PDB file of C-alpha atoms in Angstrom:
ATOM      1  CA  PRO W   8     -19.487  19.185  16.260  1.00 68.00           C
ATOM      2  CA  VAL W   9     -15.781  17.822  17.699  1.00 73.00           C
ATOM      3  CA  ALA W  10     -13.580  17.868  16.039  1.00 84.00           C
ATOM      4  CA  ALA W  11     -10.231  17.385  18.444  1.00 85.00           C
ATOM      5  CA  MET W  12     -10.688  15.375  21.365  1.00 87.00           C
ATOM      6  CA  VAL W  13      -7.857  15.494  24.668  1.00 89.00           C
ATOM      7  CA  ASP W  14      -8.260  13.160  27.980  1.00 90.00           C
ATOM      8  CA  THR W  15      -4.983  13.589  29.060  1.00 87.00           C
ATOM      9  CA  SER W  16      -5.382  11.317  32.592  1.00 91.00           C
ATOM     10  CA  ARG W  17      -5.965   8.931  30.309  1.00 90.00           C
ATOM     11  CA  LYS W  18      -3.389  10.233  27.377  1.00 85.00           C
ATOM     12  CA  TYR W  19      -6.153   9.915  24.841  1.00 88.00           C
ATOM     13  CA  PHE W  20      -5.861  12.879  21.875  1.00 86.00           C
ATOM     14  CA  GLY W  21      -7.980  12.582  19.182  1.00 86.00           C
ATOM     15  CA  VAL W  22      -8.618  14.987  15.836  1.00 86.00           C
ATOM     16  CA  GLN W  23     -11.464  14.298  13.446  1.00 83.00           C
ATOM     17  CA  PHE W  24      -9.151  15.905  10.360  1.00 84.00           C
ATOM     18  CA  HIS W  25      -7.010  14.980   8.651  1.00 85.00           C
ATOM     19  CA  PRO W  26      -4.012  17.442   9.602  1.00 84.00           C
ATOM     20  CA  GLU W  27      -1.216  15.776   7.675  1.00 82.00           C
ATOM     21  CA  VAL W  28      -2.373  17.298   4.078  1.00 84.00           C
ATOM     22  CA  ALA W  29      -1.478  20.818   2.915  1.00 83.00           C
ATOM     23  CA  HIS W  30      -4.347  22.874   3.006  1.00 86.00           C
ATOM     24  CA  THR W  31      -4.790  22.055   7.102  1.00 86.00           C
ATOM     25  CA  HIS W  32      -4.260  25.055   8.454  1.00 89.00           C
ATOM     26  CA  GLU W  33      -1.694  24.509  10.939  1.00 89.00           C
ATOM     27  CA  GLY W  34      -1.201  20.692  10.593  1.00 88.00           C
ATOM     28  CA  VAL W  35       2.435  20.766  10.926  1.00 90.00           C
ATOM     29  CA  ARG W  36       2.191  22.211  14.248  1.00 92.00           C
ATOM     30  CA  ILE W  37      -0.854  19.893  15.353  1.00 91.00           C
ATOM     31  CA  LEU W  38       1.806  16.679  14.045  1.00 90.00           C
ATOM     32  CA  LYS W  39       4.853  18.107  15.260  1.00 91.00           C
ATOM     33  CA  ASN W  40       3.042  19.043  19.053  1.00 90.00           C
ATOM     34  CA  PHE W  41       1.806  15.075  18.977  1.00 89.00           C
ATOM     35  CA  LEU W  42       5.121  13.799  18.055  1.00 89.00           C
ATOM     36  CA  PHE W  43       7.698  15.277  20.071  1.00 91.00           C
ATOM     37  CA  LYS W  44       5.220  16.726  22.970  1.00 89.00           C
ATOM     38  CA  VAL W  45       2.751  14.570  23.591  1.00 88.00           C
ATOM     39  CA  CYS W  46       4.531  10.840  22.405  1.00 87.00           C
ATOM     40  CA  GLY W  47       8.059  11.953  23.051  1.00 88.00           C
ATOM     41  CA  CYS W  48       9.940  11.241  19.272  1.00 88.00           C
ATOM     42  CA  ASP W  49      12.796  11.522  18.824  1.00 85.00           C
ATOM     43  CA  PRO W  50      13.597  14.154  15.985  1.00 82.00           C
ATOM     44  CA  SER W  51      15.964  12.876  14.554  1.00 83.00           C
ATOM     45  CA  TRP W  52      14.248  10.161  12.658  1.00 78.00           C
ATOM     46  CA  ASP W  53      14.640  10.663   8.757  1.00 86.00           C
ATOM     47  CA  MET W  54      13.493   8.739   6.280  1.00 88.00           C
ATOM     48  CA  ALA W  55      16.900   7.467   4.108  1.00 91.00           C
ATOM     49  CA  SER W  56      17.820   6.318   7.935  1.00 91.00           C
ATOM     50  CA  PHE W  57      14.814   4.289   8.382  1.00 89.00           C
ATOM     51  CA  VAL W  58      15.942   2.931   4.653  1.00 93.00           C
ATOM     52  CA  HIS W  59      19.148   1.920   4.991  1.00 95.00           C
ATOM     53  CA  LYS W  60      18.088   0.126   8.900  1.00 94.00           C
ATOM     54  CA  THR W  61      15.862  -1.655   7.143  1.00 93.00           C
ATOM     55  CA  ILE W  62      17.430  -2.831   3.941  1.00 95.00           C
ATOM     56  CA  SER W  63      20.540  -3.802   6.683  1.00 96.00           C
ATOM     57  CA  SER W  64      17.940  -5.394   9.639  1.00 94.00           C
ATOM     58  CA  LEU W  65      16.646  -7.827   6.103  1.00 93.00           C
ATOM     59  CA  ARG W  66      19.918  -8.607   4.626  1.00 95.00           C
ATOM     60  CA  GLU W  67      21.457 -10.250   8.118  1.00 95.00           C
ATOM     61  CA  GLU W  68      17.928 -11.796   8.927  1.00 92.00           C
ATOM     62  CA  ILE W  69      17.579 -13.213   4.932  1.00 92.00           C
ATOM     63  CA  GLY W  70      21.565 -13.594   4.304  1.00 90.00           C
ATOM     64  CA  LYS W  71      21.344 -16.343   1.767  1.00 86.00           C
ATOM     65  CA  ASP W  72      18.230 -17.147   1.109  1.00 90.00           C
ATOM     66  CA  ARG W  73      15.849 -17.125  -1.284  1.00 94.00           C
ATOM     67  CA  VAL W  74      12.476 -14.373  -0.959  1.00 94.00           C
ATOM     68  CA  VAL W  75       8.873 -15.281  -2.346  1.00 95.00           C
ATOM     69  CA  CYS W  76       7.186 -12.041  -1.935  1.00 93.00           C
ATOM     70  CA  GLY W  77       2.923 -11.835  -3.557  1.00 92.00           C
ATOM     71  CA  LEU W  78       2.925  -8.698  -5.574  1.00 92.00           C
ATOM     72  CA  SER W  79      -0.710  -6.756  -5.353  1.00 89.00           C
ATOM     73  CA  GLY W  80       0.415  -3.807  -7.406  1.00 88.00           C
ATOM     74  CA  GLY W  81      -0.364  -2.087  -4.051  1.00 85.00           C
ATOM     75  CA  VAL W  82       2.400  -0.164  -1.632  1.00 85.00           C
ATOM     76  CA  ASP W  83       2.898  -2.416   0.956  1.00 84.00           C
ATOM     77  CA  SER W  84       3.717  -5.588  -1.457  1.00 88.00           C
ATOM     78  CA  SER W  85       5.791  -2.719  -3.579  1.00 92.00           C
ATOM     79  CA  LEU W  86       7.777  -1.612  -0.902  1.00 91.00           C
ATOM     80  CA  SER W  87       8.197  -5.399   0.515  1.00 91.00           C
ATOM     81  CA  ALA W  88       9.705  -6.134  -3.033  1.00 95.00           C
ATOM     82  CA  ARG W  89      11.950  -3.161  -3.049  1.00 96.00           C
ATOM     83  CA  LEU W  90      13.320  -3.531   0.100  1.00 95.00           C
ATOM     84  CA  VAL W  91      14.353  -7.253   0.238  1.00 95.00           C
ATOM     85  CA  ALA W  92      15.841  -6.448  -3.491  1.00 97.00           C
ATOM     86  CA  ASP W  93      17.746  -3.736  -2.387  1.00 96.00           C
ATOM     87  CA  ALA W  94      19.123  -6.314   0.476  1.00 96.00           C
ATOM     88  CA  ILE W  95      19.371  -9.166  -0.667  1.00 96.00           C
ATOM     89  CA  GLY W  96      19.645  -9.029  -4.828  1.00 96.00           C
ATOM     90  CA  PRO W  97      16.513  -8.963  -6.842  1.00 96.00           C
ATOM     91  CA  GLU W  98      17.873 -12.281  -8.315  1.00 96.00           C
ATOM     92  CA  HIS W  99      16.960 -13.823  -5.232  1.00 96.00           C
ATOM     93  CA  VAL W 100      13.458 -12.474  -5.370  1.00 96.00           C
ATOM     94  CA  TYR W 101      10.151 -14.482  -6.562  1.00 96.00           C
ATOM     95  CA  GLY W 102       7.599 -12.043  -6.976  1.00 95.00           C
ATOM     96  CA  ILE W 103       4.040 -13.730  -7.545  1.00 95.00           C
ATOM     97  CA  LEU W 104       1.080 -12.216  -8.961  1.00 93.00           C
ATOM     98  CA  MET W 105      -2.172 -13.828  -7.892  1.00 93.00           C
ATOM     99  CA  PRO W 106      -5.105 -12.531  -8.684  1.00 91.00           C
ATOM    100  CA  PHE W 107      -8.497 -13.240  -8.563  1.00 88.00           C
ATOM    101  CA  LYS W 108     -11.257 -12.099 -11.802  1.00 88.00           C
ATOM    102  CA  GLY W 109     -14.007 -10.231 -10.272  1.00 83.00           C
ATOM    103  CA  ILE W 110     -12.183  -8.601  -7.570  1.00 84.00           C
ATOM    104  CA  SER W 111      -8.234  -7.977  -8.921  1.00 86.00           C
ATOM    105  CA  SER W 112      -8.220  -5.373 -11.168  1.00 87.00           C
ATOM    106  CA  ALA W 113      -5.969  -5.450 -14.504  1.00 90.00           C
ATOM    107  CA  ASP W 114      -4.043  -2.370 -13.698  1.00 91.00           C
ATOM    108  CA  SER W 115      -3.209  -3.779 -10.395  1.00 91.00           C
ATOM    109  CA  VAL W 116      -1.933  -6.241 -12.343  1.00 92.00           C
ATOM    110  CA  LYS W 117      -0.291  -4.101 -14.696  1.00 94.00           C
ATOM    111  CA  ASP W 118       1.473  -2.997 -11.909  1.00 94.00           C
ATOM    112  CA  ALA W 119       2.736  -5.304 -10.083  1.00 93.00           C
ATOM    113  CA  VAL W 120       4.210  -6.915 -13.656  1.00 96.00           C
ATOM    114  CA  THR W 121       5.820  -2.824 -14.088  1.00 96.00           C
ATOM    115  CA  LEU W 122       7.815  -3.515 -10.769  1.00 95.00           C
ATOM    116  CA  SER W 123       8.162  -6.690 -11.265  1.00 96.00           C
ATOM    117  CA  ARG W 124      10.506  -5.720 -14.003  1.00 97.00           C
ATOM    118  CA  ASN W 125      11.940  -2.198 -13.014  1.00 97.00           C
ATOM    119  CA  LEU W 126      13.374  -4.499 -10.229  1.00 97.00           C
ATOM    120  CA  ARG W 127      14.510  -6.552 -12.098  1.00 97.00           C
ATOM    121  CA  ILE W 128      13.337  -9.628 -10.021  1.00 97.00           C
ATOM    122  CA  ASN W 129      11.360 -13.232 -11.869  1.00 95.00           C
ATOM    123  CA  HIS W 130       7.428 -13.262 -11.202  1.00 96.00           C
ATOM    124  CA  LYS W 131       5.061 -15.475 -12.157  1.00 96.00           C
ATOM    125  CA  ILE W 132       1.143 -14.684 -12.767  1.00 95.00           C
ATOM    126  CA  ILE W 133      -0.565 -17.630 -10.594  1.00 94.00           C
ATOM    127  CA  GLN W 134      -4.855 -16.799 -11.196  1.00 93.00           C
ATOM    128  CA  VAL W 135      -6.257 -18.403  -8.195  1.00 92.00           C
ATOM    129  CA  ASN W 136      -9.568 -18.439  -9.191  1.00 90.00           C
ATOM    130  CA  GLU W 137      -9.585 -22.607 -10.177  1.00 90.00           C
ATOM    131  CA  PHE W 138      -7.734 -23.209  -6.479  1.00 91.00           C
ATOM    132  CA  VAL W 139     -11.336 -21.093  -4.419  1.00 89.00           C
ATOM    133  CA  GLU W 140     -13.571 -23.030  -6.967  1.00 88.00           C
ATOM    134  CA  ASN W 141     -13.642 -26.446  -4.871  1.00 86.00           C
ATOM    135  CA  PHE W 142     -14.580 -24.605  -1.886  1.00 84.00           C
ATOM    136  CA  ARG W 143     -17.545 -23.717  -3.706  1.00 82.00           C
ATOM    137  CA  ASN W 144     -18.418 -27.357  -2.953  1.00 83.00           C
ATOM    138  CA  LEU W 145     -18.045 -27.653   0.077  1.00 85.00           C
ATOM    139  CA  PRO W 146     -21.460 -28.754   1.964  1.00 85.00           C
ATOM    140  CA  TRP W 147     -22.557 -26.062   3.021  1.00 88.00           C
ATOM    141  CA  LYS W 148     -22.533 -22.409   1.937  1.00 85.00           C
ATOM    142  CA  ASN W 149     -19.995 -20.068   2.110  1.00 80.00           C
ATOM    143  CA  SER W 150     -21.052 -16.609   3.514  1.00 84.00           C
ATOM    144  CA  LYS W 151     -19.100 -13.648   1.969  1.00 82.00           C
ATOM    145  CA  ILE W 152     -16.398 -13.345   4.235  1.00 81.00           C
ATOM    146  CA  ALA W 153     -15.264 -17.026   4.226  1.00 83.00           C
ATOM    147  CA  GLU W 154     -15.072 -16.740   0.062  1.00 83.00           C
ATOM    148  CA  MET W 155     -12.387 -13.312   0.868  1.00 81.00           C
ATOM    149  CA  ASN W 156     -10.524 -15.600   3.774  1.00 82.00           C
ATOM    150  CA  THR W 157     -10.761 -18.476   1.355  1.00 86.00           C
ATOM    151  CA  ILE W 158      -8.435 -16.121  -1.947  1.00 87.00           C
ATOM    152  CA  ALA W 159      -6.024 -15.154   0.868  1.00 85.00           C
ATOM    153  CA  ARG W 160      -4.928 -18.554   2.872  1.00 86.00           C
ATOM    154  CA  VAL W 161      -5.124 -20.103  -1.201  1.00 90.00           C
ATOM    155  CA  ARG W 162      -2.763 -17.156  -1.870  1.00 90.00           C
ATOM    156  CA  ALA W 163      -0.577 -17.506   1.001  1.00 88.00           C
ATOM    157  CA  VAL W 164      -0.252 -21.550   0.649  1.00 91.00           C
ATOM    158  CA  ILE W 165       0.959 -20.532  -2.596  1.00 93.00           C
ATOM    159  CA  LEU W 166       3.563 -18.052  -1.384  1.00 93.00           C
ATOM    160  CA  TYR W 167       4.686 -21.177   1.020  1.00 92.00           C
ATOM    161  CA  ASN W 168       4.478 -23.693  -1.064  1.00 94.00           C
ATOM    162  CA  LEU W 169       7.026 -22.063  -3.864  1.00 94.00           C
ATOM    163  CA  ALA W 170       9.004 -20.926  -0.404  1.00 94.00           C
ATOM    164  CA  ASN W 171       9.217 -24.369   0.521  1.00 94.00           C
ATOM    165  CA  SER W 172      10.146 -25.571  -3.024  1.00 95.00           C
ATOM    166  CA  ILE W 173      13.051 -23.541  -3.354  1.00 94.00           C
ATOM    167  CA  ASN W 174      14.353 -23.389   0.591  1.00 93.00           C
ATOM    168  CA  GLY W 175      13.243 -19.499   0.532  1.00 93.00           C
ATOM    169  CA  LEU W 176      11.217 -17.671   3.048  1.00 92.00           C
ATOM    170  CA  VAL W 177       7.965 -15.629   2.094  1.00 92.00           C
ATOM    171  CA  VAL W 178       7.598 -11.978   2.948  1.00 88.00           C
ATOM    172  CA  GLY W 179       5.172  -9.217   3.292  1.00 78.00           C
ATOM    173  CA  THR W 180       3.450  -6.986   5.444  1.00 70.00           C
ATOM    174  CA  SER W 181       0.386  -7.101   7.922  1.00 65.00           C
ATOM    175  CA  ASN W 182      -2.250  -4.499   7.934  1.00 59.00           C
ATOM    176  CA  LYS W 183      -3.452  -3.397  11.219  1.00 59.00           C
ATOM    177  CA  THR W 184      -6.758  -2.045  10.055  1.00 53.00           C
ATOM    178  CA  GLU W 185      -8.264  -5.174   9.145  1.00 54.00           C
ATOM    179  CA  ILE W 186      -7.042  -7.006  12.250  1.00 56.00           C
ATOM    180  CA  MET W 187      -9.319  -3.850  14.389  1.00 56.00           C
ATOM    181  CA  LEU W 188     -12.027  -4.713  12.416  1.00 52.00           C
ATOM    182  CA  GLY W 189     -12.177  -8.364  13.003  1.00 54.00           C
ATOM    183  CA  TYR W 190     -11.343  -9.036   9.325  1.00 49.00           C
ATOM    184  CA  PHE W 191      -8.162 -10.734   9.329  1.00 49.00           C
ATOM    185  CA  THR W 192      -7.235 -13.782   7.855  1.00 49.00           C
ATOM    186  CA  LYS W 193      -3.903 -15.885   9.649  1.00 49.00           C
ATOM    187  CA  TYR W 194      -1.515 -17.111   7.333  1.00 47.00           C
ATOM    188  CA  GLY W 195      -2.853 -15.196   4.319  1.00 45.00           C
TER     189      GLY W 195
END
């Protein structure tokens, strides 16, 4: 079996294990070698300066606008909400939880509500099932991916509707893994 590979002429490097986990022998050394020697990254970077720069940039870009943030209870939306709340103040951030019965877990909704309360941001829960149900009445049978994309698009429409209603912005994240796998919903 191959655990690592390299093609220096094409600058391809890969490993079939997780060098970042504590039990990987020489994992930190592997990562440092890749980051600093192969990629040429500057080792002066640290999380505190990244957070500070991100919050400053958000504050400058958003200005005095209000922000709408879809909250799933996951890491990405939680981080987005935290950063914009720190940048412009929690009173200007609206967290929208949009669970879909049968897909969204009760724990995720609970986590998103807890996050909203801890960040002191306004939040609302909107069940999206009834909005998506209308698409089941189309004169063709929806595939599973069509239904999942419809759920994501309905959520996006709800966020943009609120943002337009309060003259605000929608803040969120993208998922490059979904794009690479071909499961990507533009505008949602």
